[in-house]
mmCIF file of C-alpha atoms in Angstrom:
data_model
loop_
_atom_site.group_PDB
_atom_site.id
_atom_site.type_symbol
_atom_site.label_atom_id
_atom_site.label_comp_id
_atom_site.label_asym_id
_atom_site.label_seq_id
_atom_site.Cartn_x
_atom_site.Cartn_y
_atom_site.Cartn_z
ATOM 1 C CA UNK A 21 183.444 64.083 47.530
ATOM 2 C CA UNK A 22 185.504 60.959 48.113
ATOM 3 C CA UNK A 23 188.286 62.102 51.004
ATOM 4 C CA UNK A 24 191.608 60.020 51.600
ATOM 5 C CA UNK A 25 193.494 60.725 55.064
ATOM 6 C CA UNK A 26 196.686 59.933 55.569
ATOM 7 C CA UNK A 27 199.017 59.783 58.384
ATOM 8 C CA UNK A 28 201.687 60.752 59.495
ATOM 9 C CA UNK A 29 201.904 63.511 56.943
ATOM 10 C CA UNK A 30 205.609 64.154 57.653
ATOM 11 C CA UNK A 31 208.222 61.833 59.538
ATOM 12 C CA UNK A 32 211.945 61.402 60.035
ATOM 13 C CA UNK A 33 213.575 58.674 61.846
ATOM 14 C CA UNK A 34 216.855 57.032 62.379
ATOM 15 C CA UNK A 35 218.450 54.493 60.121
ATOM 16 C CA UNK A 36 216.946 51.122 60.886
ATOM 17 C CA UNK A 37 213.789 51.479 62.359
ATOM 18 C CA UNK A 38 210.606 50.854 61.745
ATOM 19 C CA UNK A 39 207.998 53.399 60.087
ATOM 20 C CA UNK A 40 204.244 52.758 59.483
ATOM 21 C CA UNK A 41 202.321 54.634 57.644
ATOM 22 C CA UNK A 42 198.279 54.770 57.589
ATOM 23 C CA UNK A 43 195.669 55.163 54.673
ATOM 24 C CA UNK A 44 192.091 55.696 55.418
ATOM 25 C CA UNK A 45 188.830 56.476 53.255
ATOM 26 C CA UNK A 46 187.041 58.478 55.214
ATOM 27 C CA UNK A 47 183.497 58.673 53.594
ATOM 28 C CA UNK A 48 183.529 55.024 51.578
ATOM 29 C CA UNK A 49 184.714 51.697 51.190
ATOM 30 C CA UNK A 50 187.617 51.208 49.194
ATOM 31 C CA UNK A 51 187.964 47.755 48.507
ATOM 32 C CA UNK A 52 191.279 48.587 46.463
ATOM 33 C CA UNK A 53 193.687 50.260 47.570
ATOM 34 C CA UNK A 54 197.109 51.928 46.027
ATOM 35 C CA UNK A 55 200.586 52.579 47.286
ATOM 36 C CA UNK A 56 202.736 54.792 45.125
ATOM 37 C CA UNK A 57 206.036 56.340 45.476
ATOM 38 C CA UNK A 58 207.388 59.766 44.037
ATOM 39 C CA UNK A 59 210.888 60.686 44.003
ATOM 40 C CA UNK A 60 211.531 64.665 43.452
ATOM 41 C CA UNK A 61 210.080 65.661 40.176
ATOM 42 C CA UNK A 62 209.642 62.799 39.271
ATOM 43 C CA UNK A 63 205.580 60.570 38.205
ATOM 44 C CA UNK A 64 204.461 58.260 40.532
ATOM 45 C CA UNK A 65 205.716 54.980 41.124
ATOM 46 C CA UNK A 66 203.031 52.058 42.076
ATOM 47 C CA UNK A 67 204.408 49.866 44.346
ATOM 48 C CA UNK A 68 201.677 48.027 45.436
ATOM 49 C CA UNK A 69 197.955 47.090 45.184
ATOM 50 C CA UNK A 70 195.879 46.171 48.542
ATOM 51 C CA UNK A 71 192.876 44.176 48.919
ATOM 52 C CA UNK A 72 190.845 43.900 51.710
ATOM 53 C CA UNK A 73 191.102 40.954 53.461
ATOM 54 C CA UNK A 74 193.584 39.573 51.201
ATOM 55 C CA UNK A 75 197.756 39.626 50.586
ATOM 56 C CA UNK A 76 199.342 42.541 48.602
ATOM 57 C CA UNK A 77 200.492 42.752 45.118
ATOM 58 C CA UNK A 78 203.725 44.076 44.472
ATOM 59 C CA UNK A 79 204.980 45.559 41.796
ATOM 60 C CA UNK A 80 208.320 44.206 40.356
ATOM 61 C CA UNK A 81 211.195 45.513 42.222
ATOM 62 C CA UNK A 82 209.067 46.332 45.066
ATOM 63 C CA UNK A 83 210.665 44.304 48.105
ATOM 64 C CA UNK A 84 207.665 42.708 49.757
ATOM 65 C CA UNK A 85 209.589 42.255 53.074
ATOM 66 C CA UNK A 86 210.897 45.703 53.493
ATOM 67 C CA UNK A 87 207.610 47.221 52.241
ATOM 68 C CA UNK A 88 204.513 45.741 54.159
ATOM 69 C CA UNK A 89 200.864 46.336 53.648
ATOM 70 C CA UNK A 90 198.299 44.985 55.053
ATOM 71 C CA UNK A 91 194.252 46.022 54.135
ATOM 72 C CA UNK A 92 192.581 44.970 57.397
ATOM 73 C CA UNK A 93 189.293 46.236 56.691
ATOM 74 C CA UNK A 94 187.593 48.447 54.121
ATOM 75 C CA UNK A 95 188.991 51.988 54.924
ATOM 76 C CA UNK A 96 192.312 51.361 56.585
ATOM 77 C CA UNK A 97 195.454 50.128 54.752
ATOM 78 C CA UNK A 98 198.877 50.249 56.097
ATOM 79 C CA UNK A 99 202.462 50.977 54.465
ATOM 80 C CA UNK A 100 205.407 49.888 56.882
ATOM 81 C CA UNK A 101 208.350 50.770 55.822
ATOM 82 C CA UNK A 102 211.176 47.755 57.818
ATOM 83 C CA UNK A 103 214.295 48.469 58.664
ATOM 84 C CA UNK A 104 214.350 52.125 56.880
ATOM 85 C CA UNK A 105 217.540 53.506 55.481
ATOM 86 C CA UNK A 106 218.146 56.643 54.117
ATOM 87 C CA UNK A 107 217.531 55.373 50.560
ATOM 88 C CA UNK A 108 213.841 54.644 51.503
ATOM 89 C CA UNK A 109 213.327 58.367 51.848
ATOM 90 C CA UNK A 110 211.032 59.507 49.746
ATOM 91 C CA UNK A 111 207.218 60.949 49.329
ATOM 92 C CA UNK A 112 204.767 58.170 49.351
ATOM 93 C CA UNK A 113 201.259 58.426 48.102
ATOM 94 C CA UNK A 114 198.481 56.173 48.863
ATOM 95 C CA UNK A 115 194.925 56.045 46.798
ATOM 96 C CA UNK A 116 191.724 54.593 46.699
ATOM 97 C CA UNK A 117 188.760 53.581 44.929
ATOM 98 C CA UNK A 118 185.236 53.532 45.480
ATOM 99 C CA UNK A 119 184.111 50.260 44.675
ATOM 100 C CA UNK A 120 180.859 50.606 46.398
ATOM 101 C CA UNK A 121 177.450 50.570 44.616
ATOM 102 C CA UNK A 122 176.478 54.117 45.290
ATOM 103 C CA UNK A 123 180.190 55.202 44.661
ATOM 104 C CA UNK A 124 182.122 56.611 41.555
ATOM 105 C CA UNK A 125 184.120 53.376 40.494
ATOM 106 C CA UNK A 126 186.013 54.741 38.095
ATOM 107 C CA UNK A 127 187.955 57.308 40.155
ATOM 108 C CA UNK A 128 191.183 56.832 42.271
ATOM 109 C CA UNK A 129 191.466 59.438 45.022
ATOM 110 C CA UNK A 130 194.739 60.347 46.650
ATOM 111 C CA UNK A 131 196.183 60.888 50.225
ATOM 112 C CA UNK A 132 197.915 63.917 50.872
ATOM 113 C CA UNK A 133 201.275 62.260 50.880
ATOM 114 C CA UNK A 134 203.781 61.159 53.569
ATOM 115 C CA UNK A 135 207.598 62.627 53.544
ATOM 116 C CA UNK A 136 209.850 59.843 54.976
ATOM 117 C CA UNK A 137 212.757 61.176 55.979
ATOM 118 C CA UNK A 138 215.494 58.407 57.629
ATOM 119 C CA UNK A 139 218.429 59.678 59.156
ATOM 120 C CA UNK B 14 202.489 48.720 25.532
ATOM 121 C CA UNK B 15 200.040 51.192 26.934
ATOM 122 C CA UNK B 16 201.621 54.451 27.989
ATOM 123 C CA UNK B 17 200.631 57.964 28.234
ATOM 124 C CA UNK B 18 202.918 61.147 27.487
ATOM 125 C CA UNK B 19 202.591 64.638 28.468
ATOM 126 C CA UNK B 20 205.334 66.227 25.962
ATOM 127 C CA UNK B 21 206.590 69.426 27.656
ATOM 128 C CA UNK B 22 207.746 69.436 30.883
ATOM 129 C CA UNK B 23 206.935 72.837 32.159
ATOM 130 C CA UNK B 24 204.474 74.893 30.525
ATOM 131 C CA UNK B 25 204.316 78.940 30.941
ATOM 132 C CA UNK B 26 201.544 81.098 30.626
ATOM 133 C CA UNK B 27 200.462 84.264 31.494
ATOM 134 C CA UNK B 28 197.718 85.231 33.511
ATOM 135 C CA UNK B 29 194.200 85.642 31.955
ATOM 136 C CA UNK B 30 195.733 83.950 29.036
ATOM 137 C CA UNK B 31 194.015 80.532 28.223
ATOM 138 C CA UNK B 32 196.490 77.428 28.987
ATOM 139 C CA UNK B 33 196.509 73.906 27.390
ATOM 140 C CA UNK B 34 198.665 71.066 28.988
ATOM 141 C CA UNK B 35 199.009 68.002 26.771
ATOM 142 C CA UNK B 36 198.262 64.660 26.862
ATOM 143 C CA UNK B 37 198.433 61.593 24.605
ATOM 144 C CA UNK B 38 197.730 57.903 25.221
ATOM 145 C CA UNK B 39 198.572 54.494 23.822
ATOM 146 C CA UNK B 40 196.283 52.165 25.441
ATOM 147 C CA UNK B 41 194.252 48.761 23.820
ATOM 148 C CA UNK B 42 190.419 49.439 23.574
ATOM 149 C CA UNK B 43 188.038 52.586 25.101
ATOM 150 C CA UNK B 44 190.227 53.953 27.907
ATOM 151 C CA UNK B 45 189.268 55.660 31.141
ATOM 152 C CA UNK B 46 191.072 59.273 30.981
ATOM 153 C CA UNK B 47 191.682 61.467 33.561
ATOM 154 C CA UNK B 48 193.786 64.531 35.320
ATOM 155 C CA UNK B 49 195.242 65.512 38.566
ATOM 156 C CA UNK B 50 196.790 68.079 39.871
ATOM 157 C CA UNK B 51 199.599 68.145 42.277
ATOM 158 C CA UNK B 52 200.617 71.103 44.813
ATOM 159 C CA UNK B 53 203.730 70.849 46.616
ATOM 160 C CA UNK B 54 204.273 68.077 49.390
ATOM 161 C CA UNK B 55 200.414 67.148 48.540
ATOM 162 C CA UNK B 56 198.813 64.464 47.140
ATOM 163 C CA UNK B 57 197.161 64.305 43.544
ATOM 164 C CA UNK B 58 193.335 66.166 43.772
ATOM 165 C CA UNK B 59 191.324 64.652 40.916
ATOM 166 C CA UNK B 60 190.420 67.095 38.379
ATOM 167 C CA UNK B 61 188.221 65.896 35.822
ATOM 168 C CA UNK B 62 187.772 62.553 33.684
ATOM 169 C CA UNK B 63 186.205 61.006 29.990
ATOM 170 C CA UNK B 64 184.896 58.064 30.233
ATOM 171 C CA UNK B 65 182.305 58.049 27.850
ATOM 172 C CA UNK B 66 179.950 60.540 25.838
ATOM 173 C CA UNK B 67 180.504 64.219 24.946
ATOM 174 C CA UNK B 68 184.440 64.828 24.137
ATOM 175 C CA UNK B 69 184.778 68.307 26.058
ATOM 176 C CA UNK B 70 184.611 67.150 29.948
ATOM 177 C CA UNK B 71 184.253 69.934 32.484
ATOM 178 C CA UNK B 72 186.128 69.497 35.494
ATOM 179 C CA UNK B 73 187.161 71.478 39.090
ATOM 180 C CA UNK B 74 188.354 74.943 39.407
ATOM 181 C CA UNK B 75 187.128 75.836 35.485
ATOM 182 C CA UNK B 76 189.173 73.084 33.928
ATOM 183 C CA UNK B 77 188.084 70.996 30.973
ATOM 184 C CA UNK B 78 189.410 68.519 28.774
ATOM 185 C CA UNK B 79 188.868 67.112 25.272
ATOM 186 C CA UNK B 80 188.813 64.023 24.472
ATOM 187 C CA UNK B 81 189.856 63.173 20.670
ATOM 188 C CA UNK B 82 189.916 59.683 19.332
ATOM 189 C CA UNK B 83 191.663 59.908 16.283
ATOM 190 C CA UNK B 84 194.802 61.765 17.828
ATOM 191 C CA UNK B 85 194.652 59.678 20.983
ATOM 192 C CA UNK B 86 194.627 62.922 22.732
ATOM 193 C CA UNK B 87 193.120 63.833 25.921
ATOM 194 C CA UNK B 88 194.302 67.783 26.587
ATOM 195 C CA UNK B 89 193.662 69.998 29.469
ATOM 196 C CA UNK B 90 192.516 73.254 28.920
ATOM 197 C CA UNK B 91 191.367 76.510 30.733
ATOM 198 C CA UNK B 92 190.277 79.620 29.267
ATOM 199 C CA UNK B 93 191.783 82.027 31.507
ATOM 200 C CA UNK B 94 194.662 80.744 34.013
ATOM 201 C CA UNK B 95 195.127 82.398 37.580
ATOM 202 C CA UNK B 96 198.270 82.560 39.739
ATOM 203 C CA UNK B 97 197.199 79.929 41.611
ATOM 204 C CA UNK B 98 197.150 77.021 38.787
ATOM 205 C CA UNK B 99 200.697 77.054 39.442
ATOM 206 C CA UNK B 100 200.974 73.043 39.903
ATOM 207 C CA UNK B 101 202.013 70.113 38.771
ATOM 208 C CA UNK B 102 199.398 68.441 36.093
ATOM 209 C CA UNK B 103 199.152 64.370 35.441
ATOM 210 C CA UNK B 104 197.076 62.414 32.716
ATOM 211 C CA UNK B 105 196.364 59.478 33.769
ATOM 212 C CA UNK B 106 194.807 56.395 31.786
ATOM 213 C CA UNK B 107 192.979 53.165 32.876
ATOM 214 C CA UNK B 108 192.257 50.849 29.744
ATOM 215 C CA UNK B 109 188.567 49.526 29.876
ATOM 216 C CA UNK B 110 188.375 46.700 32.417
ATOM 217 C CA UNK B 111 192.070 47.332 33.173
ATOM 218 C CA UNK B 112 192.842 47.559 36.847
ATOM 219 C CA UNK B 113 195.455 49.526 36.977
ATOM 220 C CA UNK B 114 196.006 53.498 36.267
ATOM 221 C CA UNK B 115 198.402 54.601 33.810
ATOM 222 C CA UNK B 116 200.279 58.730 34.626
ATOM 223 C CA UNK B 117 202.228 60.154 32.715
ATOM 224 C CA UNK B 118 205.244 61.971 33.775
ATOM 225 C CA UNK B 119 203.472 65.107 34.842
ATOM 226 C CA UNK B 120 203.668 68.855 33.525
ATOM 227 C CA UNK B 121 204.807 71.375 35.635
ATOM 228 C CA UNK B 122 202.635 74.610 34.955
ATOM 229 C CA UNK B 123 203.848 78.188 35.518
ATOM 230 C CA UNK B 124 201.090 81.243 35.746
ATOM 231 C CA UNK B 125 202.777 84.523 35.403
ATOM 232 C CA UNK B 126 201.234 87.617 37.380
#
């Protein structure tokens, strides 16, 4: 089946540093991929949409400067979170789809999360 | 506006007895209708999905789901739960040709040994 990786899987850091935070498909070419955000018991949030090769769309209320993703090819995106403070901590969840002819199109598949922690 | 609710938070069962987490949708046109499951400090593993066809979908782990058109309804159900469904349970809806995925505000199920 489709597999998402994503890394770190847990990571705390001090206020006002930098955190990135990778997305890969490991066995297909996501074209699209998803950046969500879940606070503690609590749905998922989208915060952004990446497409290969092209900018990010953010969702409103989603600071584009403190929240930057960039889709440089068709299984890596990248979250990185600027200038973190301690109300950026949260559990973020990135997801893909196949958009590939021999894929399943219809189906997002999901990371395994990242816990950002900021001191 | 296109929405989906799951209307009980937390849902208790106990084990070998059959479980049904629900789901209902508002969405324009066919949708695309699916469920996740969530364990803790994980990501969502797809379960199962409708997209078109027969209504009763079978999914992973001995999950399936009907789909019912005339009650907008897309409920997850599993004859006999185990211990280990202990999770948290989203629907999820794409409209036909939408782009983006709808959840709802997830379903936390409880198996009693």
């Amino acid at each position: 089946g489709a597999v998402v990786s994503q890394h770190p899987s847990r990571v705390i850091c001090k206020s006002g540093t930098s955190v990135k935070i990778e997305c890969r498909s490991l066995d297909f070419q996501a074209t699209t991929m998803f950046w969500y955000r879940q606070f503690p018991k609590q749905s998922l949030m989208l915060m952004a949409t990446s497409n290969e090769g092209s900018k990010a769309t953010y969702e409103q209320g989603v600071e584009k400067d403190k929240f930057l993703i960039n889709h440089a090819s068709l299984t890596l995106s990248t979250l990185t979170v600027t200038s973190a403070h301690p109300e950026d901590s949260s559990f973020y969840i990135c997801s893909a789809r196949d958009q590939g002819l021999a894929g399943d199109s219809d189906t997002q598949y999901f990371g395994p999360g990242t816990r950002l922690t900021v001191l | 506006a296109q929405s989906v609710a799951q209307p009980e938070d937390q849902v208790n069962v106990a084990e070998g007895n059959p479980l049904t987490v629900k789901c209902t949708y508002s969405v324009s046109g066919n949708p695309y209708l699916f469920w996740y499951v969530q364990y803790p400090n994980r990501g969502l593993q797809f379960l199962l999905k409708y997209i078109t066809g027969d209504n009763l979908v079978k999914g992973s782990y001995g999950f399936e789901a009907e789909f019912n058109k005339s009650q907008t309804s897309f409920h997850l159900k599993k004859p006999s739960a185990l211990v280990s469904d202990s999770a948290l349970y989203f629907c999820a809806v794409r409209p036909l040709g939408g782009f983006k995925t709808i959840f709802g505000a997830g379903t936390r199920l409880f198996v009693k040994a």
